[in-house]
Amino acid sequence: MKEERKHFVFSGRVQGVGFRYSAYYLARLLELTGWVRNEYDGTVTMEVQGRPEQIDRLLQKLQSDRLIRIDHISATNLPLQAERTFCVR
């Protein structure tokens, strides 16, 4: 299956609720690569790379977390990058 890379910006209750570490754990479990970080404006930015169905599963799991409330997701397609892991920045 072909891989893709996505850039996401999440807004809502996404800081101070374990969002980055949930994303990290799930991405590693789903064998995705990329990174996630908090932004000064209260959003969370994430770049993730892997099979589209695994990226969709990551988003579904994050949205179903009882502490996290995602009000809006902005998504952009990016070119693939050579990387081996997912990290918290």
Short mmCIF file of C-alpha atoms in Angstrom, two decimals:
data_model
loop_
_atom_site.label_atom_id
_atom_site.label_comp_id
_atom_site.label_asym_id
_atom_site.label_seq_id
_atom_site.Cartn_x
_atom_site.Cartn_y
_atom_site.Cartn_z
CA MET A 1 0.00 0.00 0.00
CA LYS A 2 1.25 3.47 -0.86
CA GLU A 3 2.33 5.78 1.95
CA GLU A 4 1.45 9.44 2.39
CA ARG A 5 2.56 12.31 4.60
CA LYS A 6 0.13 14.74 6.21
CA HIS A 7 0.54 17.99 8.13
CA PHE A 8 -2.23 18.52 10.70
CA VAL A 9 -3.12 21.44 12.94
CA PHE A 10 -5.53 20.54 15.75
CA SER A 11 -7.52 23.09 17.74
CA GLY A 12 -9.79 22.64 20.73
CA ARG A 13 -8.82 21.19 24.12
CA VAL A 14 -5.58 19.73 22.80
CA GLN A 15 -2.93 21.06 25.20
CA GLY A 16 -2.52 19.91 28.79
CA VAL A 17 -4.56 16.74 28.20
CA GLY A 18 -1.88 14.29 27.04
CA PHE A 19 -2.51 14.83 23.33
CA ARG A 20 1.15 14.68 22.26
CA TYR A 21 1.92 11.56 24.26
CA SER A 22 -1.26 9.84 23.10
CA ALA A 23 -0.30 10.68 19.51
CA TYR A 24 3.23 9.40 20.14
CA TYR A 25 2.06 6.11 21.63
CA LEU A 26 -0.55 5.51 18.93
CA ALA A 27 1.75 6.47 16.05
CA ARG A 28 4.43 4.09 17.29
CA LEU A 29 1.82 1.33 17.74
CA LEU A 30 0.53 1.92 14.20
CA GLU A 31 4.09 2.04 12.76
CA LEU A 32 3.77 5.66 11.62
CA THR A 33 6.61 8.16 11.49
CA GLY A 34 6.71 11.92 12.03
CA TRP A 35 6.41 14.31 14.95
CA VAL A 36 3.97 16.27 17.13
CA ARG A 37 4.40 19.55 19.05
CA ASN A 38 2.46 22.18 20.99
CA GLU A 39 2.22 25.65 19.48
CA TYR A 40 2.13 28.97 21.32
CA ASP A 41 -1.40 29.73 20.08
CA GLY A 42 -2.84 26.69 21.89
CA THR A 43 -2.99 24.41 18.85
CA VAL A 44 -1.05 21.19 18.26
CA THR A 45 0.83 20.58 15.01
CA MET A 46 1.59 17.08 13.78
CA GLU A 47 3.27 15.64 10.70
CA VAL A 48 2.62 11.97 10.21
CA GLN A 49 3.67 9.54 7.51
CA GLY A 50 2.49 6.04 6.71
CA ARG A 51 -0.35 4.09 5.14
CA PRO A 52 -3.54 6.15 4.79
CA GLU A 53 -5.67 3.68 6.76
CA GLN A 54 -3.22 3.82 9.68
CA ILE A 55 -3.24 7.62 9.66
CA ASP A 56 -7.05 7.52 9.70
CA ARG A 57 -6.96 5.10 12.63
CA LEU A 58 -4.63 7.46 14.53
CA LEU A 59 -7.06 10.35 14.02
CA GLN A 60 -10.05 8.23 15.10
CA LYS A 61 -8.30 7.14 18.28
CA LEU A 62 -7.29 10.70 19.16
CA GLN A 63 -10.84 11.96 18.59
CA SER A 64 -12.28 9.23 20.82
CA ASP A 65 -10.01 10.06 23.78
CA ARG A 66 -12.20 11.29 26.63
CA LEU A 67 -9.78 14.03 27.73
CA ILE A 68 -9.07 15.43 24.28
CA ARG A 69 -11.63 17.59 22.46
CA ILE A 70 -10.74 18.34 18.85
CA ASP A 71 -12.87 21.19 17.49
CA HIS A 72 -11.09 21.59 14.15
CA ILE A 73 -8.45 19.76 12.09
CA SER A 74 -6.60 21.45 9.25
CA ALA A 75 -4.86 18.96 6.93
CA THR A 76 -2.30 19.42 4.17
CA ASN A 77 -0.56 16.82 2.00
CA LEU A 78 3.25 16.86 2.06
CA PRO A 79 6.00 15.04 0.16
CA LEU A 80 7.31 11.87 1.79
CA GLN A 81 10.42 12.13 3.96
CA ALA A 82 13.04 9.58 4.93
CA GLU A 83 12.57 9.02 8.67
CA ARG A 84 12.43 6.06 11.00
CA THR A 85 10.40 7.04 14.04
CA PHE A 86 7.73 9.29 15.54
CA CYS A 87 8.76 11.84 18.17
CA VAL A 88 7.41 14.55 20.46
CA ARG A 89 9.00 17.93 19.84
#
